[in-house]
mmCIF file of C-alpha atoms in Angstrom:
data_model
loop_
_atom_site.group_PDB
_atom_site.id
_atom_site.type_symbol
_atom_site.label_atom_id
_atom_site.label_comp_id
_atom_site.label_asym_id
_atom_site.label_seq_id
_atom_site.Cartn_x
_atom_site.Cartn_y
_atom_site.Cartn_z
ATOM 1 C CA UNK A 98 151.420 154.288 71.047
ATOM 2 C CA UNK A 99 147.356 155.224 72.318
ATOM 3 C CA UNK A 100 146.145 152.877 75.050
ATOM 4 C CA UNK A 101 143.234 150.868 73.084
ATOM 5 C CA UNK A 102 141.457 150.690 76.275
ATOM 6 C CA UNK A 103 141.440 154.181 77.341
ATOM 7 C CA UNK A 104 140.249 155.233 74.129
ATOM 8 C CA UNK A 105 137.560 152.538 73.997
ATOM 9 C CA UNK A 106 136.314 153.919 77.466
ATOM 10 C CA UNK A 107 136.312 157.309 76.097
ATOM 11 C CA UNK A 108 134.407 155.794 73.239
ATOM 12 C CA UNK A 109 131.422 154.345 75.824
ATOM 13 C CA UNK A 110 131.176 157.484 77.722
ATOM 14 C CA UNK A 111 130.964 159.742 74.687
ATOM 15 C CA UNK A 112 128.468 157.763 73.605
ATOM 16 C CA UNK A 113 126.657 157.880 76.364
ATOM 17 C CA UNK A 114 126.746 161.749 76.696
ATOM 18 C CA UNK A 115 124.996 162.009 73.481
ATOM 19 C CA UNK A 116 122.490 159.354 74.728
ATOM 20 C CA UNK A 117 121.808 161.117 77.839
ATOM 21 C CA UNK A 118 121.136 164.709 75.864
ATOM 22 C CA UNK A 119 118.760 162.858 73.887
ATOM 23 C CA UNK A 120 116.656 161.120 76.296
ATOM 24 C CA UNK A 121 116.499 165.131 78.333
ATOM 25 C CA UNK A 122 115.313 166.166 74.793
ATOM 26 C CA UNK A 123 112.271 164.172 75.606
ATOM 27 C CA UNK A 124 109.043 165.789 76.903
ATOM 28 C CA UNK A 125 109.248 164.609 80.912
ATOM 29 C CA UNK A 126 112.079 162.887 80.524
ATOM 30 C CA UNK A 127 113.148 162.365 84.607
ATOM 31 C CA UNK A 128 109.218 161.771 85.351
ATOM 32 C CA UNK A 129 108.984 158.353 83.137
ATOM 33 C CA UNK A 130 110.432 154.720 84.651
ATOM 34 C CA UNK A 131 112.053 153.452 81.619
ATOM 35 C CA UNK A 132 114.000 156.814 80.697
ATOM 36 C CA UNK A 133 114.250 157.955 84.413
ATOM 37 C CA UNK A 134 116.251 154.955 85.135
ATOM 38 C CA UNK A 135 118.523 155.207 82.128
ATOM 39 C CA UNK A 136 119.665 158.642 82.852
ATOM 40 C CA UNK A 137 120.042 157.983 86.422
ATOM 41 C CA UNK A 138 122.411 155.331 85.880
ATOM 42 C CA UNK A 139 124.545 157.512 82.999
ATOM 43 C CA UNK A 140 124.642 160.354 85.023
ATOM 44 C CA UNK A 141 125.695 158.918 88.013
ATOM 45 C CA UNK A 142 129.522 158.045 87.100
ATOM 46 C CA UNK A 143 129.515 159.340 83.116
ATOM 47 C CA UNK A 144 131.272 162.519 84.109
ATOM 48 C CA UNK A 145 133.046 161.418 86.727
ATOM 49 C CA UNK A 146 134.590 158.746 84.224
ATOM 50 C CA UNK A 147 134.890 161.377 81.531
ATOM 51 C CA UNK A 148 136.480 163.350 84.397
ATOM 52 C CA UNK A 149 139.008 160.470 85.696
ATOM 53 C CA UNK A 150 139.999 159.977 82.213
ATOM 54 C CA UNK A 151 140.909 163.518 81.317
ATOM 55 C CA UNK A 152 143.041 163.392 84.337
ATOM 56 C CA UNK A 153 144.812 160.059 82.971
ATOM 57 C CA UNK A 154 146.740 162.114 80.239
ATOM 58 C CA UNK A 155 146.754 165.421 81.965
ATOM 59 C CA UNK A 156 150.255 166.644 81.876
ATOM 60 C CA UNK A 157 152.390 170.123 82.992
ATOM 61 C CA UNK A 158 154.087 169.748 79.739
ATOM 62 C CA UNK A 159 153.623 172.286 77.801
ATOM 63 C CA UNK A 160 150.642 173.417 80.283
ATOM 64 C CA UNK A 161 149.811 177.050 78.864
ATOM 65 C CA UNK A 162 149.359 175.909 75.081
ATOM 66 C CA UNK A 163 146.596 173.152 76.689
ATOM 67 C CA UNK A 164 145.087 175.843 78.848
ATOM 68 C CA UNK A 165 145.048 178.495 75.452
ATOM 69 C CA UNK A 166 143.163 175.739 73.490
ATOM 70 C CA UNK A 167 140.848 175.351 75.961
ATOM 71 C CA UNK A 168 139.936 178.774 76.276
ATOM 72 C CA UNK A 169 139.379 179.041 72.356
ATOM 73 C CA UNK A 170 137.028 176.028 72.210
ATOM 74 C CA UNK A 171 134.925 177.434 74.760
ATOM 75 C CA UNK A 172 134.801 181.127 73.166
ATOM 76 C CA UNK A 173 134.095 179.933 69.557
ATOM 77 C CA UNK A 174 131.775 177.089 71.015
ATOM 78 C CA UNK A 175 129.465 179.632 73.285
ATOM 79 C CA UNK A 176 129.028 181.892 70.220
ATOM 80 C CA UNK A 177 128.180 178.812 67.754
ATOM 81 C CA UNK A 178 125.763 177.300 70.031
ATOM 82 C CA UNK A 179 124.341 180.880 70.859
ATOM 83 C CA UNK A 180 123.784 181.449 67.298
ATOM 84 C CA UNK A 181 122.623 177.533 66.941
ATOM 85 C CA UNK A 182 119.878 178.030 69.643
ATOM 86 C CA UNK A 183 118.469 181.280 68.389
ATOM 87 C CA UNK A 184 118.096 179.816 65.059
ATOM 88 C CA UNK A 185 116.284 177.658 66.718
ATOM 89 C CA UNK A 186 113.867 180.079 68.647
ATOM 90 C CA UNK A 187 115.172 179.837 71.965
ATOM 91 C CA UNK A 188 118.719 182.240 72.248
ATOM 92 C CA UNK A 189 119.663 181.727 75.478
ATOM 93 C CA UNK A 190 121.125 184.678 77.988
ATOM 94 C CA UNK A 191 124.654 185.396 77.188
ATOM 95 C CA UNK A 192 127.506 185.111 79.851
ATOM 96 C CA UNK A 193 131.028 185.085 79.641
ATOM 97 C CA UNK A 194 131.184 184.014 82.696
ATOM 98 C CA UNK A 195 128.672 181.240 82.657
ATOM 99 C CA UNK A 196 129.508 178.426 79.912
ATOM 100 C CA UNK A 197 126.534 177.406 78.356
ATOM 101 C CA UNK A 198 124.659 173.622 78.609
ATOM 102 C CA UNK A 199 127.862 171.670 77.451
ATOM 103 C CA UNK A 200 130.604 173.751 77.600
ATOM 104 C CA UNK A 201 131.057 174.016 81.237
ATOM 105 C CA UNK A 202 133.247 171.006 80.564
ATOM 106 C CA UNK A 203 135.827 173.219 79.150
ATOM 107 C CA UNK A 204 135.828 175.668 81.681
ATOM 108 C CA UNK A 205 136.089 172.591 84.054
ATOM 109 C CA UNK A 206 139.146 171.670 82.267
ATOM 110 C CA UNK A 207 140.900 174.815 82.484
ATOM 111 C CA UNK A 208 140.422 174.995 86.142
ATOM 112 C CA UNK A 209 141.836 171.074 86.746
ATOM 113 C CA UNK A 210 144.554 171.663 84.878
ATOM 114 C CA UNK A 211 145.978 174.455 86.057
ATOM 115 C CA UNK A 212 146.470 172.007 89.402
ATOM 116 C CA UNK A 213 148.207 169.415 87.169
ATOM 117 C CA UNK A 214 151.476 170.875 88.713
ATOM 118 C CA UNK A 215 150.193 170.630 91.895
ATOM 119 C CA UNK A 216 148.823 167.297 91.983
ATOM 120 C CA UNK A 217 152.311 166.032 90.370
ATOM 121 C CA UNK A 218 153.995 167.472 92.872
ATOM 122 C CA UNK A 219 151.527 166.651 96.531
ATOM 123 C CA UNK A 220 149.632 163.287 94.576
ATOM 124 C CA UNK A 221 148.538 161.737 97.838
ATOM 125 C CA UNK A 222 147.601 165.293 99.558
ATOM 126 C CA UNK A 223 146.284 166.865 96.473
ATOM 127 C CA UNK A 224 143.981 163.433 96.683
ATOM 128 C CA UNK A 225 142.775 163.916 99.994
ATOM 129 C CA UNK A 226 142.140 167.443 99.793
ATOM 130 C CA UNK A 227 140.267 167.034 96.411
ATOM 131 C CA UNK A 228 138.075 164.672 97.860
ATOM 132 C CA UNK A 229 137.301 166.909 100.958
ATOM 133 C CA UNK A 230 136.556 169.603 98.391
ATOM 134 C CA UNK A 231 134.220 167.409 96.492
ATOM 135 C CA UNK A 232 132.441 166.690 99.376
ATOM 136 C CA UNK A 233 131.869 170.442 101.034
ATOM 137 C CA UNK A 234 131.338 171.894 98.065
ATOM 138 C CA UNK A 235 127.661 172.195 98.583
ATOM 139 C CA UNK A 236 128.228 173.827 101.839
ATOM 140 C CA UNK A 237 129.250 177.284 99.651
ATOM 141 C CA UNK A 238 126.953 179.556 98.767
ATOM 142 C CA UNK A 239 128.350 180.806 95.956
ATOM 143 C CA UNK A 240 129.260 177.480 94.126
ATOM 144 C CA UNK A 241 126.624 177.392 91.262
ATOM 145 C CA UNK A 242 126.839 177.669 87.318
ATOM 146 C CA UNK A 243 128.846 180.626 87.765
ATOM 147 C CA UNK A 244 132.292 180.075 86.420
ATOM 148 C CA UNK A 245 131.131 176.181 86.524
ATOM 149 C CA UNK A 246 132.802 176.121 89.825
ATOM 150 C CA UNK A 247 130.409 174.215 91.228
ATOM 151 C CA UNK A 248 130.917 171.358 88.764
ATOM 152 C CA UNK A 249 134.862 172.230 88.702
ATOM 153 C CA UNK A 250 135.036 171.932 92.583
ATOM 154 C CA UNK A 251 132.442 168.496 92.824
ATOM 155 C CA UNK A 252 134.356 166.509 89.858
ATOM 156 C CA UNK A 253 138.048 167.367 90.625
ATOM 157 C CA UNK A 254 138.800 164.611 92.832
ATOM 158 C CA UNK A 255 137.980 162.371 89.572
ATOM 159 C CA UNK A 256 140.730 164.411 87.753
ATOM 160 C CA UNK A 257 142.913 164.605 90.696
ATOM 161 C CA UNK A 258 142.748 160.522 91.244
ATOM 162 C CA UNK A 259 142.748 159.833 87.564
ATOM 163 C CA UNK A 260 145.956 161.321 87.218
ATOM 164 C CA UNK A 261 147.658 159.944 89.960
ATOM 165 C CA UNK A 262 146.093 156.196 90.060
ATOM 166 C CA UNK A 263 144.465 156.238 86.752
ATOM 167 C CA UNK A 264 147.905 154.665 85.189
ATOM 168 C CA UNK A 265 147.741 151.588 87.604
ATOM 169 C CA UNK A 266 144.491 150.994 87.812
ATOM 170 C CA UNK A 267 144.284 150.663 83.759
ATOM 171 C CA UNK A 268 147.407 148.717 84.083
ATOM 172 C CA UNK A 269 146.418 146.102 86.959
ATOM 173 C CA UNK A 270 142.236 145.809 85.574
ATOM 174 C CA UNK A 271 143.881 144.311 82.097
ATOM 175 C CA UNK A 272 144.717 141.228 84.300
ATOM 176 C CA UNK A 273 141.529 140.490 85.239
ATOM 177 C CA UNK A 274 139.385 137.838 83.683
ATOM 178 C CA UNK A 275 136.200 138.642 81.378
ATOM 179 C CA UNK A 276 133.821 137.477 83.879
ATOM 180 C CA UNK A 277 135.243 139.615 86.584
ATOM 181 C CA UNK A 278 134.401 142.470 84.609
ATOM 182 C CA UNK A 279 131.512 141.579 83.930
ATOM 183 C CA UNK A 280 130.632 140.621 87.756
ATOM 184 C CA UNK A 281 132.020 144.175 88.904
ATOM 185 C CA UNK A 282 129.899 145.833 86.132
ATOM 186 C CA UNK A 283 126.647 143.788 87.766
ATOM 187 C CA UNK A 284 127.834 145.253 91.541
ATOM 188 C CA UNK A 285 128.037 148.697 90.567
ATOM 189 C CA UNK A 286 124.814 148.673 88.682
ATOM 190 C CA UNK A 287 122.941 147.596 91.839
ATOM 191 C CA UNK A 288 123.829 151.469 93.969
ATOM 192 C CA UNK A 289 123.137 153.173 91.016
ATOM 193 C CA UNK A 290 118.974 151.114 91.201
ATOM 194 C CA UNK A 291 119.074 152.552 94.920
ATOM 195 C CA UNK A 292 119.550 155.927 93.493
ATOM 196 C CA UNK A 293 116.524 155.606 91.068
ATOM 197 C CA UNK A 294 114.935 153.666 93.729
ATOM 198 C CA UNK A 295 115.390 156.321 96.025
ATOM 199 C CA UNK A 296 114.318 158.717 93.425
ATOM 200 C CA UNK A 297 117.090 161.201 93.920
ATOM 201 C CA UNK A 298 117.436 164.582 92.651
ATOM 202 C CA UNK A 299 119.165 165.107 89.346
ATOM 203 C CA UNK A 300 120.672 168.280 90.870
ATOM 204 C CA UNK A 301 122.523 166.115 92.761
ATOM 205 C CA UNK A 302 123.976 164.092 89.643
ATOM 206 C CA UNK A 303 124.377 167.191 87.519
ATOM 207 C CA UNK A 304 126.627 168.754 90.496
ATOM 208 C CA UNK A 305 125.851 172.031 89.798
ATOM 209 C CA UNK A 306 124.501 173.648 92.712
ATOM 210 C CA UNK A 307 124.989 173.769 96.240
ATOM 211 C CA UNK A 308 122.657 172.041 99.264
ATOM 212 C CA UNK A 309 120.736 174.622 100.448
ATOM 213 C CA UNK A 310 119.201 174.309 96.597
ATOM 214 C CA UNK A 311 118.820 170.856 96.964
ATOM 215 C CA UNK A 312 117.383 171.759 99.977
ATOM 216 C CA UNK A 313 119.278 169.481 102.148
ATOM 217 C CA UNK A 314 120.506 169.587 105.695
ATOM 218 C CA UNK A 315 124.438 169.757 105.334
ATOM 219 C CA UNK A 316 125.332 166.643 107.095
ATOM 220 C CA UNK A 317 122.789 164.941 105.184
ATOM 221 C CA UNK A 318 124.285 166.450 102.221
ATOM 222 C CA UNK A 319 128.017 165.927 102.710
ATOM 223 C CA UNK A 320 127.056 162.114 103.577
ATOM 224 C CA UNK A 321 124.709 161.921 99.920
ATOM 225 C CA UNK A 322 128.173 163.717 97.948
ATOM 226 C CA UNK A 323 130.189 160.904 100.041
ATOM 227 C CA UNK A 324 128.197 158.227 98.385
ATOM 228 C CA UNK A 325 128.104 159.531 94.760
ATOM 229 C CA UNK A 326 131.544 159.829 94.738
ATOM 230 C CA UNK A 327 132.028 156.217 95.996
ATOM 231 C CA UNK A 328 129.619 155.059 93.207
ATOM 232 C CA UNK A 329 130.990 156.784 90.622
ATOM 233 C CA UNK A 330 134.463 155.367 91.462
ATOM 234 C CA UNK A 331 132.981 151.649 91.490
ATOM 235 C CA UNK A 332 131.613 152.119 88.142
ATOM 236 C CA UNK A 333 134.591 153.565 86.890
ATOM 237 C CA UNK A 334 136.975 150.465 88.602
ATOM 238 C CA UNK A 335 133.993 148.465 86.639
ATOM 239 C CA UNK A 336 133.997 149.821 83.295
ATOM 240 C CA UNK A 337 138.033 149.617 83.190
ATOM 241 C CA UNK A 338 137.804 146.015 83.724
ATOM 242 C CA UNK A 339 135.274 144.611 80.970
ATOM 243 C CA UNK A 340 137.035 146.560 78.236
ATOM 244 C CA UNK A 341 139.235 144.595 75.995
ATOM 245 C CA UNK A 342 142.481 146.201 74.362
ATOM 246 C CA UNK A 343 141.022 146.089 71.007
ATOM 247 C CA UNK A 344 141.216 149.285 68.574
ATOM 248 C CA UNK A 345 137.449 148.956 67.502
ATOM 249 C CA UNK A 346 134.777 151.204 66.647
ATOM 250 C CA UNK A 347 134.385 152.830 70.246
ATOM 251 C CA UNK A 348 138.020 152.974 69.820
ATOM 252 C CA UNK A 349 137.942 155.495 67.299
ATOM 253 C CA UNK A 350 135.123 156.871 69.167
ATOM 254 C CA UNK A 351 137.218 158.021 72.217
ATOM 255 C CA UNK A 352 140.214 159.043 70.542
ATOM 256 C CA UNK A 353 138.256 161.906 68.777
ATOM 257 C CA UNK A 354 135.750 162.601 71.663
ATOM 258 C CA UNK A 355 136.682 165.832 71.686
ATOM 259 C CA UNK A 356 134.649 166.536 68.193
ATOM 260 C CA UNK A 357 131.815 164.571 69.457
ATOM 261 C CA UNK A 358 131.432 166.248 72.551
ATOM 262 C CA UNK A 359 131.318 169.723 70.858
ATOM 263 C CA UNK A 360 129.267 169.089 68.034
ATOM 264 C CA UNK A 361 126.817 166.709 68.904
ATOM 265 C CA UNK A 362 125.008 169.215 70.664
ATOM 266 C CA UNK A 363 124.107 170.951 67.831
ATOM 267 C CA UNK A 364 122.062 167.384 66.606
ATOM 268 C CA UNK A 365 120.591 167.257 70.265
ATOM 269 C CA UNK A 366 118.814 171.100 69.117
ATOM 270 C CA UNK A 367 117.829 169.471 65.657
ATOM 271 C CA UNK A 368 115.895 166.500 66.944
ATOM 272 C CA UNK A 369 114.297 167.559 70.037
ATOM 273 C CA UNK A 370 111.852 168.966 68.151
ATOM 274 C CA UNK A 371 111.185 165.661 66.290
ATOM 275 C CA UNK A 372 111.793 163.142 69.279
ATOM 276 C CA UNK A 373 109.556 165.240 71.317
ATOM 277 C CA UNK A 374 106.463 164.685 68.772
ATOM 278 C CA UNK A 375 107.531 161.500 68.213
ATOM 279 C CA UNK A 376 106.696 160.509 71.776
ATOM 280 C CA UNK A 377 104.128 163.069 72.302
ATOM 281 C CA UNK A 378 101.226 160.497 72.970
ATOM 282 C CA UNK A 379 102.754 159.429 76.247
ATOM 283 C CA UNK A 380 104.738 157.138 78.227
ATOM 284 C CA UNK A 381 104.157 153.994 78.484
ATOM 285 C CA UNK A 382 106.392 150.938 78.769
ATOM 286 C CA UNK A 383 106.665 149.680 75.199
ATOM 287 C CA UNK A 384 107.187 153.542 74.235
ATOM 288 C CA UNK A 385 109.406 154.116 76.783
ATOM 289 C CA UNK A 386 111.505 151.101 75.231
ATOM 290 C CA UNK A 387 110.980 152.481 71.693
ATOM 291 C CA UNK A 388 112.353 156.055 72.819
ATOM 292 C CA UNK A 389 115.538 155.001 74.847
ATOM 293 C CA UNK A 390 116.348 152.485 72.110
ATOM 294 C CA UNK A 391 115.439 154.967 69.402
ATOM 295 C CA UNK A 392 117.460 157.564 70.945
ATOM 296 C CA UNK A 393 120.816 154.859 71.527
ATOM 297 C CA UNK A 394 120.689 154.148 67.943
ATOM 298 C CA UNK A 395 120.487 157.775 67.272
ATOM 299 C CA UNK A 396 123.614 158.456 69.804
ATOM 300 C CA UNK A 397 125.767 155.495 67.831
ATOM 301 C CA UNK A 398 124.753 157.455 64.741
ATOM 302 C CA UNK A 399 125.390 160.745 65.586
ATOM 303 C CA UNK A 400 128.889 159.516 67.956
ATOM 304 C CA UNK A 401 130.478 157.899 64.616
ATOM 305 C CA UNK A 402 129.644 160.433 61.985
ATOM 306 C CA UNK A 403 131.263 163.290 64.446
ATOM 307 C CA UNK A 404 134.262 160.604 65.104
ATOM 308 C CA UNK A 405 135.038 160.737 61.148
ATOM 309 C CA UNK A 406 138.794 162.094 60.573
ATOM 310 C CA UNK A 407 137.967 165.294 58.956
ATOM 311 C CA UNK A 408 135.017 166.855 61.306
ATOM 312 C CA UNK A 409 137.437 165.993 63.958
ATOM 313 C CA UNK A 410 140.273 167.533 62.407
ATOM 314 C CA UNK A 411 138.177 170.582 61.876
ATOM 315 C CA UNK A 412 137.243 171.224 65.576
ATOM 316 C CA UNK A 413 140.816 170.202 66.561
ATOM 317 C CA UNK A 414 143.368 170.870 64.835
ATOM 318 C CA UNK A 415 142.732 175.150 64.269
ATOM 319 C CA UNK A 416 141.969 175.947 68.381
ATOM 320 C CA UNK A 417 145.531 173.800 68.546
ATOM 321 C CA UNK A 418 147.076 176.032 66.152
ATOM 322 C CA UNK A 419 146.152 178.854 67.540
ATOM 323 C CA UNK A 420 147.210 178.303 71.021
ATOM 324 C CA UNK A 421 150.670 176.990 69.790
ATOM 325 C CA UNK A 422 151.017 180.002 67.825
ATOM 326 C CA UNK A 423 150.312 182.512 70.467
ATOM 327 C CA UNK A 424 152.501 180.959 73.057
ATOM 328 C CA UNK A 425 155.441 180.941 70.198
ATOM 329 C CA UNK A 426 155.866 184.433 71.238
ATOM 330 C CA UNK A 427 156.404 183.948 74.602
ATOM 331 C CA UNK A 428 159.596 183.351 76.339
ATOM 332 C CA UNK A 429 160.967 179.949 76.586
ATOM 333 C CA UNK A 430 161.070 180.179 80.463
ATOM 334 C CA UNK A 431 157.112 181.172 79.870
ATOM 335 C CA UNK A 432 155.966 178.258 78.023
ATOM 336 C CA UNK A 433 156.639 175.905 80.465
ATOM 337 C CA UNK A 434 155.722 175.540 84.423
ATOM 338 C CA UNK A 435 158.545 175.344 86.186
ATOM 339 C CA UNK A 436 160.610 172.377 87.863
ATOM 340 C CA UNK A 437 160.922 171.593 91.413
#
C-alpha cells in the first residue's frame, strides 16, 4: 500500500521544481524582489526534500536493476534534451561525464544508492560521516559539475538520513495537530527570509561548486553549508507535518514524479521564449506578482498533464524493462548485494 503522504510531498516538491525552472526562465530572474525571494525559499530545502525522500524508499533489493535504470534515463535523457535545445538554437556542449541542467539528479542517484548497503548496514555512522561530507565538500577542488559530485557529495546526508529516520519521522509527524504544522511551516519560513535577506549566493543553494568559487574563506564556508543543511532539514520536519494522508491531486503528482521531472524540462525550453517577452517591460511589483503567479499556474499545468498514466508509463516503464532484462542474464548471486 503507497504512503499518501509521501507521495503528496513528492507531489509539492515536483511542483515546485517546475516552478523554480520557470521563474530562472525569466530575464533577471535572481536580480528582482518578488521572484528573488520565491526561488530562494524553493531552492533552499526543495532538493534536499526531493533528496530525503528518495532515500525513504531506497532499498539494496534488487540494487543493480535500480542502478541499470538509472543509467538509461540519464543516457536517453542527455541525448533528448541535447537534441531539444539545439532545436531550439542553443545545443549545449556534450559530456558524458557532465549530466546536463536536470539530469544531474540521476547521476546523483546512482552515486547514493550504491551506499544504500552501506548506510543499512553503519545507519548512525554512515549519518555522521555524510553530514561531515556535506559540509567539507567545498573544501575540494575538484568537486564541481563534473560527474555531479559536487551535488552528489553536498545532498547525500539528505539521502543518507532519509533512509534511516525518514520512516519515523513520517510516522511520528502524522500525530501532530494541523496547527502545528502549520506553526512549524511559519518557523522554517523565517531562516529561509534571512537567506534572501542576506542576499546569498545561489551557488550556494544550487550546491554545485566548491568555496573557493563562491569565493569564501573555508571556515566561513563550512559554517554557511552547516546552516543550509540545518534549514533544509527544518523545512523538511515542516512540510511532513502539514500534509494530510489524503490520495489527492498532489498525490498523484508524487507518485509519478519521475515523468514530471524528466519531461517538464522540455516545456521550461518552450516557454522561456514566451515568458521572457511576456515580462520584457520590467520588474516591478504588480509584474513581479503577475510572473510568479503566472508561472505557478503554469507549473500546476504542466506537473498534472506529465502526471497522466500513460506519459508516465512511457518514461517508466521501458528504462525498467530494460534494466530487468539485462540483469536476467546475470547470475543469481549477481543480482543481488550480498548479506551480512
Amino acid at each position: 500500500m503507497r504512503d499518501n503522504r509521501l507521495d503528496g510531498a513528492k507531489g509539492v516538491l515536483i511542483v515546485l521544481v517546475v516552478l523554480g525552472h520557470l521563474l530562472e526562465g525569466l530575464d533577471g530572474e535572481w536580480e528582482d524582489g518578488l521572484v528573488r525571494l520565491t526561488l530562494t525559499c524553493i531552492y533552499a530545502f526543495h532538493m534536499p526534500a526531493f533528496v530525503f525522500l528518495a532515500g525513504v524508499t531506497a532499498k539494496s533489493k534488487r540494487l543493480l536493476e535500480r542502478l541499470l535504470t538509472f543509467a538509461v534515463l540519464l543516457v536517453t535523457f542527455q541525448c533528448l534534451y541535447y537534441l531539444a535545445e539545439l532545436w531550439a538554437g542553443d545545443p549545449f556542449a556534450w559530456s558524458w561525464t557532465t549530466p546536463h541542467w536536470i539530469l544531474w539528479f540521476l547521476l546523483g542517484m546512482i552515486g547514493w544508492t550504491l551506499t544504500v548497503p552501506l548506510v543499512e548496514r553503519f545507519p548512525r555512522t554512515l549519518a555522521i560521516v555524510s553530514v561531515a561530507v556535506s559540509i567539507s565538500a567545498g573544501l575540494a577542488p575538484f568537486a564541481d559539475y563534473e560527474f555531479s559530485l559536487s551535488r552528489m557529495l553536498v545532498f547525500w546526508p539528505f539521502f543518507v538520513l532519509g533512509r534511516v529516520a525518514g520512516p519515523r519521522l513520517l510516522k511520528r509527524t502524522t500525530l501532530l495537530p494541523t496547527w502545528t504544522g502549520v506553526g512549524l511551516c511559519a518557523v522554517a519560513l523565517v531562516p529561509m527570509l534571512t537567506l534572501f535577506i542576506a542576499d546569498i549566493s545561489r551557488g550556494w543553494l544550487y550546491g554545485s561548486k566548491n568555496f573557493d568559487y563562491l569565493d569564501t574563506p573555508a571556515l566561513q564556508g563550512l559554517l554557511i553549508r552547516f546552516c543550509l543543511i540545518a534549514i533544509a532539514l527544518l523545512a523538511i520536519f515542516a512540510l511532513a507535518a502539514v500534509l494530510p494522508d489524503a490520495r489527492n491531486a498532489l498525490a498523484v503528482m508524487g507518485e509519478r514524479s519521475l515523468s514530471i521531472y524528466l519531461l517538464h524540462g522540455f516545456a521550461v525550453i518552450a516557454l522561456a521564449p514566451t515568458l521572457t517577452e511576456l515580462f520584457d517591460g520590467g520588474y516591478g511589483h504588480a509584474i513581479q506578482i503577475g510572473a510568479v503567479v503566472l508561472c505557478a499556474c503554469a507549473a500546476l499545468g504542466i506537473a498534472h498533464l506529465l502526471a497522466l498514466r500513460p506519459v508516465h508509463r512511457a518514461v517508466a516503464v521501458p528504462a525498467k524493462r530494460i534494466a530487468t532484462t539485462a540483469t536476467a542474464f546475470l547470475p543469481p548471486g549477481e543480482r543481488r548485494p550480498n548479506r551480512h
